Amino acid sequence: AQSVTQLDSHVSVSEGTPVLLRCNYSSSYSPSLFWYVQHPNKGLQLLLKYTSAATLVKGINGFEAEFKKSETSFHLTKPSAHMSDAAEYFCVVSDLRGNEKLTFGTGTRLTIIP
Amino acid sequence: KAGVTQTPRYLIKTRGQQVTLSCSPISGHRSVSWYQQTPGQGLQFLFEYFSETQRNKGNFPGRFSGRQFSNSRSEMNVSTLELGDSALYLCASSFGLGYEAFFGQGTRLTVV
């Protein structure tokens, strides 16, 4: 079984300050992990993915995430928030057994304060 | 290249009716998955097709069904619509195992 927990339902940061969105996962097998972003009334866009290569993964728009197996975490970070980063962020896990089902976290709404 | 295309974008139906939603995946992608997104339940997995075969199914009643055609296009059908079926329905396509999924813009279904 696989699951993912996003520890914060809502995060607010000031423009230009760092962003940290927390995600913990559970998977019986070697997982693939993803972060997706959803802007209002839009579909989901892939930010970055981890598939058992480098543990520090760089994504689009300056985001990155670090896979920490010992902590079962895959937190998303960005050094400096931009107003356009305001959106809903989803951490997603998929195991590698041939099961294509993506398990989504409940989402973290990121608000950027001008 | 063209992204995942979902039609229609918006739909209003009456309770008891049925509805069919369409998804055209990215060219070359053979896996298509469907998700329901609501404010209360978040994103929930409906089902996944690969090469015309349903490989996975989420925990939804039998009123929700789907299929995939030989060109990888997929449809989902909801029969006997209920008010609670109002949601954003998202389709995602991928090459398969371990590959990232690309999402369409979704179909917003409103049941009145």
Tab-separated table of N, CA, C and O in Angstrom, chain A residues 32 34 36 38 41-46 49 51 88 90 94-106, chain B residues 9-10 31 33 35 37 42-43 45 48 55-56 88 90 94 96-106 108:
chain	number	residue	atom	x	y	z
A	32	SER	N	8.180	6.065	-6.892
A	32	SER	CA	8.397	7.271	-7.677
A	32	SER	C	7.622	8.370	-6.962
A	32	SER	O	6.505	8.138	-6.498
A	34	PHE	N	6.478	12.586	-6.987
A	34	PHE	CA	6.268	13.732	-7.859
A	34	PHE	C	5.701	14.901	-7.051
A	34	PHE	O	5.031	14.700	-6.037
A	36	TYR	N	3.249	18.139	-8.113
A	36	TYR	CA	2.455	18.797	-9.141
A	36	TYR	C	1.928	20.116	-8.585
A	36	TYR	O	1.690	20.256	-7.388
A	38	GLN	N	-1.152	23.127	-9.215
A	38	GLN	CA	-2.426	23.415	-9.875
A	38	GLN	C	-2.800	24.866	-9.611
A	38	GLN	O	-3.059	25.244	-8.467
A	41	ASN	N	-8.531	26.810	-11.524
A	41	ASN	CA	-9.265	26.409	-12.732
A	41	ASN	C	-8.355	25.862	-13.830
A	41	ASN	O	-8.671	25.976	-15.019
A	42	LYS	N	-7.254	25.268	-13.422
A	42	LYS	CA	-6.327	24.680	-14.391
A	42	LYS	C	-6.104	23.214	-14.053
A	42	LYS	O	-6.416	22.747	-12.946
A	43	GLY	N	-5.529	22.494	-15.006
A	43	GLY	CA	-5.116	21.129	-14.733
A	43	GLY	C	-3.834	21.130	-13.916
A	43	GLY	O	-3.332	22.164	-13.507
A	44	LEU	N	-3.304	19.951	-13.680
A	44	LEU	CA	-2.086	19.819	-12.885
A	44	LEU	C	-0.853	19.835	-13.786
A	44	LEU	O	-0.837	19.214	-14.844
A	45	GLN	N	0.174	20.521	-13.321
A	45	GLN	CA	1.427	20.608	-14.067
A	45	GLN	C	2.528	19.982	-13.234
A	45	GLN	O	2.656	20.271	-12.034
A	46	LEU	N	3.339	19.146	-13.863
A	46	LEU	CA	4.434	18.504	-13.158
A	46	LEU	C	5.525	19.517	-12.850
A	46	LEU	O	6.003	20.222	-13.730
A	49	LYS	N	10.182	15.324	-10.469
A	49	LYS	CA	9.937	13.916	-10.161
A	49	LYS	C	11.209	13.268	-9.630
A	49	LYS	O	12.323	13.656	-9.990
A	51	THR	N	12.803	9.388	-9.348
A	51	THR	CA	12.611	7.990	-9.755
A	51	THR	C	13.869	7.185	-9.502
A	51	THR	O	14.343	6.462	-10.359
A	88	GLU	N	-2.035	25.637	-5.673
A	88	GLU	CA	-2.159	24.436	-4.851
A	88	GLU	C	-1.085	23.453	-5.305
A	88	GLU	O	-0.877	23.254	-6.498
A	90	PHE	N	0.585	19.535	-4.947
A	90	PHE	CA	0.265	18.160	-4.580
A	90	PHE	C	1.519	17.297	-4.625
A	90	PHE	O	2.236	17.277	-5.629
A	94	SER	N	3.900	6.957	-6.423
A	94	SER	CA	3.513	5.827	-7.267
A	94	SER	C	4.548	4.734	-7.067
A	94	SER	O	5.741	4.997	-7.194
A	95	ASP	N	4.112	3.530	-6.736
A	95	ASP	CA	5.111	2.485	-6.570
A	95	ASP	C	5.466	1.895	-7.923
A	95	ASP	O	4.830	2.196	-8.928
A	96	LEU	N	6.459	1.077	-7.967
A	96	LEU	CA	7.008	0.597	-9.230
A	96	LEU	C	6.665	-0.868	-9.496
A	96	LEU	O	7.399	-1.579	-10.171
A	97	ARG	N	5.533	-1.307	-8.955
A	97	ARG	CA	5.186	-2.709	-9.170
A	97	ARG	C	4.425	-2.937	-10.461
A	97	ARG	O	3.998	-4.045	-10.744
A	98	GLY	N	4.230	-1.924	-11.243
A	98	GLY	CA	3.382	-2.060	-12.419
A	98	GLY	C	2.028	-1.442	-12.182
A	98	GLY	O	1.160	-1.470	-13.032
A	99	ASN	N	1.852	-0.878	-11.011
A	99	ASN	CA	0.604	-0.217	-10.678
A	99	ASN	C	0.709	1.246	-11.064
A	99	ASN	O	1.502	1.975	-10.501
A	100	GLU	N	-0.084	1.681	-12.035
A	100	GLU	CA	0.029	3.049	-12.500
A	100	GLU	C	-0.722	4.043	-11.643
A	100	GLU	O	-0.736	5.212	-11.921
A	101	LYS	N	-1.366	3.554	-10.613
A	101	LYS	CA	-2.167	4.452	-9.796
A	101	LYS	C	-1.273	5.456	-9.085
A	101	LYS	O	-0.305	5.099	-8.426
A	102	LEU	N	-1.599	6.724	-9.257
A	102	LEU	CA	-0.933	7.790	-8.522
A	102	LEU	C	-1.748	8.072	-7.273
A	102	LEU	O	-2.949	8.250	-7.342
A	103	THR	N	-1.087	8.124	-6.134
A	103	THR	CA	-1.758	8.473	-4.888
A	103	THR	C	-1.386	9.898	-4.534
A	103	THR	O	-0.201	10.200	-4.351
A	104	PHE	N	-2.394	10.748	-4.435
A	104	PHE	CA	-2.184	12.165	-4.197
A	104	PHE	C	-2.293	12.509	-2.714
A	104	PHE	O	-3.116	11.932	-1.977
A	105	GLY	N	-1.489	13.460	-2.307
A	105	GLY	CA	-1.695	14.074	-1.009
A	105	GLY	C	-2.892	15.001	-1.083
A	105	GLY	O	-3.473	15.227	-2.151
A	106	THR	N	-3.265	15.544	0.055
A	106	THR	CA	-4.459	16.389	0.131
A	106	THR	C	-4.203	17.808	-0.364
A	106	THR	O	-5.130	18.599	-0.452
B	9	ARG	N	-15.121	21.061	-21.806
B	9	ARG	CA	-14.501	21.699	-20.646
B	9	ARG	C	-15.514	21.899	-19.526
B	9	ARG	O	-15.180	21.821	-18.353
B	10	TYR	N	-16.730	22.184	-19.905
B	10	TYR	CA	-17.783	22.420	-18.917
B	10	TYR	C	-19.043	21.676	-19.347
B	10	TYR	O	-19.325	21.565	-20.534
B	31	SER	N	-0.961	4.922	-21.595
B	31	SER	CA	-1.643	4.852	-20.303
B	31	SER	C	-2.493	6.106	-20.118
B	31	SER	O	-2.013	7.226	-20.294
B	33	SER	N	-5.303	7.722	-17.287
B	33	SER	CA	-5.937	7.604	-15.971
B	33	SER	C	-6.959	8.707	-15.802
B	33	SER	O	-6.822	9.789	-16.383
B	35	TYR	N	-9.294	10.942	-12.840
B	35	TYR	CA	-9.371	11.348	-11.449
B	35	TYR	C	-10.563	12.276	-11.262
B	35	TYR	O	-10.922	13.034	-12.149
B	37	GLN	N	-11.870	15.353	-8.814
B	37	GLN	CA	-11.401	16.325	-7.831
B	37	GLN	C	-12.582	17.121	-7.297
B	37	GLN	O	-13.313	17.767	-8.042
B	42	GLY	N	-10.848	15.950	-2.325
B	42	GLY	CA	-9.558	16.117	-2.993
B	42	GLY	C	-9.521	15.344	-4.295
B	42	GLY	O	-10.549	15.137	-4.943
B	43	LEU	N	-8.326	14.879	-4.651
B	43	LEU	CA	-8.133	14.138	-5.899
B	43	LEU	C	-8.260	12.654	-5.629
B	43	LEU	O	-7.498	12.080	-4.861
B	45	PHE	N	-8.595	8.752	-7.404
B	45	PHE	CA	-8.355	7.935	-8.583
B	45	PHE	C	-9.610	7.170	-8.972
B	45	PHE	O	-10.246	6.527	-8.130
B	48	GLU	N	-7.602	3.420	-14.514
B	48	GLU	CA	-6.474	3.578	-15.417
B	48	GLU	C	-6.535	2.523	-16.515
B	48	GLU	O	-6.858	1.363	-16.241
B	55	ARG	N	-6.412	-1.505	-15.997
B	55	ARG	CA	-5.436	-2.147	-15.109
B	55	ARG	C	-5.717	-1.860	-13.642
B	55	ARG	O	-5.354	-2.660	-12.777
B	56	ASN	N	-6.311	-0.726	-13.375
B	56	ASN	CA	-6.575	-0.352	-11.996
B	56	ASN	C	-7.920	0.342	-11.897
B	56	ASN	O	-8.340	1.031	-12.835
B	88	LEU	N	-14.565	18.319	-10.741
B	88	LEU	CA	-13.647	18.472	-11.867
B	88	LEU	C	-13.083	17.088	-12.162
B	88	LEU	O	-12.520	16.444	-11.277
B	90	LEU	N	-10.421	14.952	-14.129
B	90	LEU	CA	-9.121	15.129	-14.765
B	90	LEU	C	-8.666	13.831	-15.405
B	90	LEU	O	-8.814	12.749	-14.836
B	94	SER	N	0.360	8.981	-19.824
B	94	SER	CA	1.797	8.769	-19.654
B	94	SER	C	2.245	7.634	-20.569
B	94	SER	O	1.430	6.911	-21.137
B	96	GLY	N	3.826	5.098	-19.397
B	96	GLY	CA	3.625	3.873	-18.639
B	96	GLY	C	4.354	3.917	-17.322
B	96	GLY	O	4.585	4.983	-16.760
B	97	LEU	N	4.737	2.764	-16.837
B	97	LEU	CA	5.310	2.595	-15.507
B	97	LEU	C	6.485	3.524	-15.258
B	97	LEU	O	7.431	3.563	-16.042
B	98	GLY	N	6.407	4.244	-14.165
B	98	GLY	CA	7.512	5.075	-13.738
B	98	GLY	C	7.610	6.419	-14.421
B	98	GLY	O	8.402	7.267	-14.000
B	99	TYR	N	6.851	6.625	-15.450
B	99	TYR	CA	6.886	7.902	-16.170
B	99	TYR	C	5.887	8.881	-15.543
B	99	TYR	O	4.869	8.482	-14.998
B	100	GLU	N	6.217	10.157	-15.671
B	100	GLU	CA	5.306	11.158	-15.128
B	100	GLU	C	4.022	11.218	-15.944
B	100	GLU	O	4.004	10.904	-17.130
B	101	ALA	N	2.963	11.613	-15.283
B	101	ALA	CA	1.666	11.762	-15.932
B	101	ALA	C	1.454	13.217	-16.304
B	101	ALA	O	1.802	14.128	-15.548
B	102	PHE	N	0.882	13.422	-17.472
B	102	PHE	CA	0.553	14.756	-17.950
B	102	PHE	C	-0.965	14.900	-17.916
B	102	PHE	O	-1.690	14.046	-18.419
B	103	PHE	N	-1.416	15.984	-17.318
B	103	PHE	CA	-2.844	16.169	-17.085
B	103	PHE	C	-3.467	17.113	-18.104
B	103	PHE	O	-2.834	18.076	-18.559
B	104	GLY	N	-4.724	16.843	-18.410
B	104	GLY	CA	-5.517	17.767	-19.188
B	104	GLY	C	-6.068	18.865	-18.293
B	104	GLY	O	-5.852	18.875	-17.078
B	105	GLN	N	-6.802	19.784	-18.909
B	105	GLN	CA	-7.367	20.915	-18.165
B	105	GLN	C	-8.570	20.506	-17.331
B	105	GLN	O	-8.977	21.223	-16.426
B	106	GLY	N	-9.121	19.355	-17.649
B	106	GLY	CA	-10.254	18.871	-16.882
B	106	GLY	C	-11.601	19.209	-17.496
B	106	GLY	O	-11.719	20.124	-18.317
B	108	ARG	N	-15.291	20.219	-16.069
B	108	ARG	CA	-16.049	20.561	-14.860
B	108	ARG	C	-17.499	20.167	-15.080
B	108	ARG	O	-18.188	20.751	-15.910
